[in-house]
XYZ file of C-alpha atoms in Angstrom:
311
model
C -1.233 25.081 -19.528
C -2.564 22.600 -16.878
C -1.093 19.418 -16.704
C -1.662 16.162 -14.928
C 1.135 16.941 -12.421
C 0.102 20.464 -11.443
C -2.096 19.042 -8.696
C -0.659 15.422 -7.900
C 1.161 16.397 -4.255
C -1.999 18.633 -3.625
C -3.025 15.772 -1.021
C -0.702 13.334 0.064
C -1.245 9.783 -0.788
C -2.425 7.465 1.820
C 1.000 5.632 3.040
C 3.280 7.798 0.696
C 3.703 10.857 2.390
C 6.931 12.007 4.401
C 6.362 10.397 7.925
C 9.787 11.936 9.486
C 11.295 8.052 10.157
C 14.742 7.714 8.985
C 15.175 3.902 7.940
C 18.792 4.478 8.969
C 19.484 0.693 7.186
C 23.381 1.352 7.868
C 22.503 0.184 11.483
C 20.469 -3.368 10.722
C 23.744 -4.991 10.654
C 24.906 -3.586 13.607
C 23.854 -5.726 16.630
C 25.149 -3.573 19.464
C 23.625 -0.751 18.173
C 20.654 -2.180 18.116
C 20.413 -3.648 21.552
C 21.407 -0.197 22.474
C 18.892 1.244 20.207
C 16.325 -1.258 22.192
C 17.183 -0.788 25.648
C 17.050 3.209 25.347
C 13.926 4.612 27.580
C 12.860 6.285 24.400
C 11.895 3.774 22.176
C 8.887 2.586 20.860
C 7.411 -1.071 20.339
C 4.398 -1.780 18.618
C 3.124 -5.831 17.620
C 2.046 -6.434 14.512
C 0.488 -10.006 13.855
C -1.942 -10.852 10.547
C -1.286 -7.640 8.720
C -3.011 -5.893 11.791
C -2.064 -3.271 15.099
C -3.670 -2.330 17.838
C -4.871 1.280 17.347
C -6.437 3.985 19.785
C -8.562 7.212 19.419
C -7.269 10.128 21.595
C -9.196 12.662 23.798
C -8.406 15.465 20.834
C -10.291 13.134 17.904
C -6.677 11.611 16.490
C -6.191 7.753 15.901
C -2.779 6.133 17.047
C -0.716 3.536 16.993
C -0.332 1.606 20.371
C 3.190 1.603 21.224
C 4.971 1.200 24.714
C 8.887 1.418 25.885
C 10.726 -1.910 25.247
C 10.678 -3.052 28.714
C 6.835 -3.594 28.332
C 6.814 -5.155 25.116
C 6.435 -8.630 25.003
C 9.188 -11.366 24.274
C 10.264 -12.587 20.959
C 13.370 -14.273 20.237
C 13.595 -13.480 16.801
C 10.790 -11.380 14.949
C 12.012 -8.174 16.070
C 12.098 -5.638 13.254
C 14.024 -2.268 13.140
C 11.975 0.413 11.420
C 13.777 3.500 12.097
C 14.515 6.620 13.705
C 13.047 10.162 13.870
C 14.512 13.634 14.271
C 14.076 13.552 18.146
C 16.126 10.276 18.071
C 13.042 7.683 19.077
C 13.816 4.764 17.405
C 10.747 2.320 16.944
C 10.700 -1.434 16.301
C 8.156 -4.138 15.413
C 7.080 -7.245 17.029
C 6.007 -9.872 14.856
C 3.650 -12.040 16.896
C 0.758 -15.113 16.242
C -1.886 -13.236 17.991
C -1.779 -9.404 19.259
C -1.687 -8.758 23.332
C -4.869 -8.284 25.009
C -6.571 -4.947 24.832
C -4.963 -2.032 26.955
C -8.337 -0.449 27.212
C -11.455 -0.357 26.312
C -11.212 1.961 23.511
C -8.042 0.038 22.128
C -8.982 -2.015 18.915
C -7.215 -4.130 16.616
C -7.336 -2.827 12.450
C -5.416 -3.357 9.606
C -4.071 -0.837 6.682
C -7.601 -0.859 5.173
C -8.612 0.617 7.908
C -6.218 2.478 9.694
C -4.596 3.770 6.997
C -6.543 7.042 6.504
C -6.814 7.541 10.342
C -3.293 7.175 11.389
C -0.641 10.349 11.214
C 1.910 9.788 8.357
C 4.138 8.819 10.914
C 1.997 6.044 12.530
C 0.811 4.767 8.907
C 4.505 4.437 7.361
C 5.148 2.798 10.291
C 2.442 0.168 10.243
C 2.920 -0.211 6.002
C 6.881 -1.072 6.897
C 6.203 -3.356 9.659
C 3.033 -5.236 7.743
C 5.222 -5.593 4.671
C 7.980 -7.104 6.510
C 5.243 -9.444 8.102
C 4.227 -10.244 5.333
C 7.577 -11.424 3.632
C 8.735 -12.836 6.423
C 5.540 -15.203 6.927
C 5.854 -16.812 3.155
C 9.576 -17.139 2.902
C 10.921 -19.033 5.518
C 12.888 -21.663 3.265
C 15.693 -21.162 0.852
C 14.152 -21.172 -2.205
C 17.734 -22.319 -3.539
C 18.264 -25.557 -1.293
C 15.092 -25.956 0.912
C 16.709 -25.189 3.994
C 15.001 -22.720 6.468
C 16.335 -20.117 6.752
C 17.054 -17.442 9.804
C 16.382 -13.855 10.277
C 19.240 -10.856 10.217
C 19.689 -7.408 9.471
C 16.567 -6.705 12.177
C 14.156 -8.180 9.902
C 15.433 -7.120 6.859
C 17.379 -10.065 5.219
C 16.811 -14.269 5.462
C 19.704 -15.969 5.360
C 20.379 -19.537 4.693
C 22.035 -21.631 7.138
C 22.961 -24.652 4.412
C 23.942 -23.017 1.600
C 25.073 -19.392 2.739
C 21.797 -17.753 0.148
C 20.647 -14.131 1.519
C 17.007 -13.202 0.372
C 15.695 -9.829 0.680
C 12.224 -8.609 1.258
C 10.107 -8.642 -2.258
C 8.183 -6.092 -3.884
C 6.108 -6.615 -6.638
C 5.416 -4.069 -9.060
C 1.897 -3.287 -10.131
C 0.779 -0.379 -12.856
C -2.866 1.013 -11.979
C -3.706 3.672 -14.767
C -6.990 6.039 -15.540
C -7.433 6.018 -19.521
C -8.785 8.730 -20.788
C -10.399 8.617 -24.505
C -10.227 11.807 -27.180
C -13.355 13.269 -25.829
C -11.793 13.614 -22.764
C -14.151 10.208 -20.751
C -12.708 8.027 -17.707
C -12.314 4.263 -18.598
C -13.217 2.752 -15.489
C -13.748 -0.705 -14.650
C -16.033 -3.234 -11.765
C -13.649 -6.224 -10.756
C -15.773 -9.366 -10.565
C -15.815 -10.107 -7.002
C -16.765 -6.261 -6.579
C -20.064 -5.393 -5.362
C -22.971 -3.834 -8.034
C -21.785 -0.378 -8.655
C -17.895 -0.023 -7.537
C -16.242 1.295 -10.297
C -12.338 2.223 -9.881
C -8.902 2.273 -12.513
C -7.734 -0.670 -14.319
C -4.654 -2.066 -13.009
C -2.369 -5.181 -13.094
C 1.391 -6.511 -12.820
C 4.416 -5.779 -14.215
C 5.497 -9.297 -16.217
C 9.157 -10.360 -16.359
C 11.357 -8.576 -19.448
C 8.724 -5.847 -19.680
C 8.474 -2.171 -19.343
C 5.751 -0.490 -16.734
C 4.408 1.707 -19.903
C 4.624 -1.796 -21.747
C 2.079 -2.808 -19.044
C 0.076 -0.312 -18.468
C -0.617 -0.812 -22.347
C -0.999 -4.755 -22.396
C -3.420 -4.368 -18.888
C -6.056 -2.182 -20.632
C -6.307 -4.071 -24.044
C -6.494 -7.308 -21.559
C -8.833 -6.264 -19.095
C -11.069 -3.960 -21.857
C -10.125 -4.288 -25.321
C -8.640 -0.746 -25.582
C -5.329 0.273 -26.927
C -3.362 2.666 -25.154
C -0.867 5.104 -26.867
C 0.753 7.993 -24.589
C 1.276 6.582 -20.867
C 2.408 9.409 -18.245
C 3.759 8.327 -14.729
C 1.923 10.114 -11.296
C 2.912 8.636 -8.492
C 3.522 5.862 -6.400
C 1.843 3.940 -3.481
C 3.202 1.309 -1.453
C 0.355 -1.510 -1.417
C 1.580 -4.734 1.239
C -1.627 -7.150 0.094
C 0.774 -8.949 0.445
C 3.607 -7.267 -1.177
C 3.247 -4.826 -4.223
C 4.630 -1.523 -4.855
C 1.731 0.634 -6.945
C 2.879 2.839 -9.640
C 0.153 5.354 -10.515
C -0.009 6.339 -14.282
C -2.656 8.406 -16.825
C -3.049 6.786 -20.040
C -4.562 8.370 -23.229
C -6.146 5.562 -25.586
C -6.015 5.385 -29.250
C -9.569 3.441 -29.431
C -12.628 3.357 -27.907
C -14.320 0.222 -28.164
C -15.135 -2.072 -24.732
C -14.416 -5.412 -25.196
C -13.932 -6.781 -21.140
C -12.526 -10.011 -20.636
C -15.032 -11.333 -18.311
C -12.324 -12.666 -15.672
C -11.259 -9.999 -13.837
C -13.238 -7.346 -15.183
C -16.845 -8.071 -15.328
C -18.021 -3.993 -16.868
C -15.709 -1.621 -18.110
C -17.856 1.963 -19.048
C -16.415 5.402 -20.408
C -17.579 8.307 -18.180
C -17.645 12.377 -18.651
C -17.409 13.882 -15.244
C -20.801 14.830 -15.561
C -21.618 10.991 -16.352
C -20.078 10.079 -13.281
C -21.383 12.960 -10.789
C -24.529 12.007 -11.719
C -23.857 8.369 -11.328
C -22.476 9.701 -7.602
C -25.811 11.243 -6.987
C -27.841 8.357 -8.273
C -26.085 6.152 -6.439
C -25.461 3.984 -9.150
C -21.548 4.265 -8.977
C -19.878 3.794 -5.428
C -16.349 5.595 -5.943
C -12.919 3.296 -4.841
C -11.840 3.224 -1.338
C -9.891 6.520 -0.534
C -7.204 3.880 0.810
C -6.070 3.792 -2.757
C -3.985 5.711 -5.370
C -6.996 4.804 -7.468
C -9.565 7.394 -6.004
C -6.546 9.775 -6.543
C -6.066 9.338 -10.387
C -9.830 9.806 -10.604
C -9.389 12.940 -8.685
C -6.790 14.333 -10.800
C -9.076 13.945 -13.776
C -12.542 14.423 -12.046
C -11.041 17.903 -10.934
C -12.480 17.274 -7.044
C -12.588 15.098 -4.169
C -14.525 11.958 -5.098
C -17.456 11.231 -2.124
C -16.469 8.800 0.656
C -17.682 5.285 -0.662
C-alpha cells in the first residue's frame, strides 16, 4: 500500500538536506577555541548583510558561496557568528555586515535564499539559511525585552545577553504549519494569496498560536483561510524558512467537507483540483505552480505523483 511517506526523502528539500556541518554548539562558549578555530589557515569566512551573500558560478556549471581564509575577511568587532565544522575539520564563520564587500569579480553577484537556495550545494545553502537566520534575529532584538537595556552578543552569535539585568535571549523560531488538503475524491485544495500574481496557486499555510497543537492548526488555518474542515492531519516534513524567522512544518490533510468559503484577506481564490485539472491548468497556463524554493511545491508533488514545471 502506498503511502504519503513512501516518496517524501525521494528529493531533498531545499535547505533541509544533510550539508556535512557539524554545529559543534559545545564550542560557542569557548572563546579560545574559537580564536583558535579563527586563526586556523583552513577556515572559511563568508559576509552576510540584508538576508543576502555574495555567490559565484564555477567553470564546471556549480554556484558557490564566496568565502575566503580569515585573514582576508573584513573586520567586525562583534557580529562574528560560528556556524560549524565539517568532517575535514574546516570550520566556517559568518560576518554580519551593513553592506557586503565589493565584488571579487565580475561574475561574483550578490542573492539571497530565494535565489540561491536551489543553486547552492547543501553545504553552501545550510550555511547561508544558519547565517541569514542568525542575521535576522540578531537585527530585531538588540534590547532586553525584560528591562530595555541593549543587550551584547555571546556564544558566537548564538545568545544576547543583558548587561542590566543579567536576561539571556536565544535566537527565535517561529513555527508555521503549511498543509495540502485533499477532499474524498481524491482533489488538491489549493489556494492564490492576495498579493500573489493572477494564476499562482500553492498550499494553505499559517502559524502555530500560543496553547495550541500544530494538527490543531493545520485544522483552524484551512477552515480560516477556506471554509473547510479538516479531519485526519499527517506530518511530512520540515523546512527551515528565515523570512524572517519561521521553522515550516509540512503536513497532508484529508477534509471532512468540501465547500469554499475564502476569507478574502489572505486568500483571495481557493479551487479543488484533480491532477488532471491541474496539468491542464499547467499547460494552459492558467496556473503558475509555487516556487521550487518551498516545501509547498513538494507536498504538491507528493500528491501530483511528478515534478511540478519550473514557475
Amino acid at each position: 500500500m502506498t503511502t504519503w511517506t513512501d516518496h517524501s526523502t525521494d528529493r531533498p528539500i531545499t535547505f533541509s538536506a544533510p550539508s556535512g556541518i557539524d554545529r559543534a554548539a559545545h564550542h560557542r562558549l569557548d572563546e579560545a577555541w574559537l580564536a583558535a578555530a579563527w586563526s586556523h589557515p583552513t577556515t572559511r569566512v563568508f559576509v552576510v548583510s540584508g538576508g543576502q551573500a555574495l555567490i559565484d558560478d564555477t567553470p564546471d556549471g556549480r554556484t558557490e558561496l564566496i568565502m575566503t581564509p580569515s585573514f582576508e575577511a573584513p573586520l567586525t568587532e562583534a557580529h562574528r557568528y560560528y556556524l560549524g565544522t565539517d568532517d575535514d575539520g574546516v570550520s566556517y564563520f559568518a560576518l554580519q555586515k551593513d553592506a557586503l564587500p565589493g565584488r571579487m569579480d565580475q561574475s561574483a553577484r550578490p542573492a539571497g535564499l530565494r535565489e540561491a537556495g536551489l543553486l547552492l550545494s547543501p553545504r553552501d545553502a545550510g550555511l547561508l539559511v544558519h547565517a541569514v537566520a542568525l542575521e535576522n534575529w540578531q537585527r530585531l532584538h538588540r534590547f532586553c525585552s525584560r528591562c530595555g537595556e541593549r543587550t551584547v552578543i555571546a556564544a558566537a552569535g548564538h545568545i544576547r545577553r543583558c548587561p542590566a539585568c543579567g536576561a539571556e535571549h536565544y535566537p527565535r523560531t517561529d513555527p508555521a504549519v503549511i498543509m495540502l488538503v485533499t477532499d474524498e475524491e481524491d482533489r488538491a485544495l489549493l489556494g492564490r494569496q492576495v498579493h500573489w500574481p493572477e494564476g499562482r496557486f500553492s498550499t494553505l499555510a499559517g502559524f502555530v498560536e500560543p496553547g495550541e497543537s500544530i494538527e490543531q492548526s493545520v485544522a483552524r488555518e484551512v477552515f480560516e483561510e477556506a471554509g473547510v474542515v479538516v479531519g485526519d492531519v499527517e506530518y511530512i516534513a520540515s523546512q527551515p524558512w528565515p523570512f524572517p524567522s519561521s521553522l515550516m512544518l509540512g503536513f497532508m490533510a484529508r477534509a471532512t467537507s468540501s465547500e469554499i468559503q475564502v476569507d478574502g484577506e489572505e486568500i483571495e481564490e481557493a479551487r479543488w483540483f484533480s491532477r488532471e485539472d491541474l496539468r491542464a491548468a499547467f499547460e494552459s497556463g492558467e496556473v503558475l505552480p509555487p516556487y521550487g524554493i518551498s516545501i509547498a511545491a513538494r507536498l504538491i508533488e507528493l500528491w501530483y505523483g511528478k515534478p511540478l514545471p519550473k514557475p
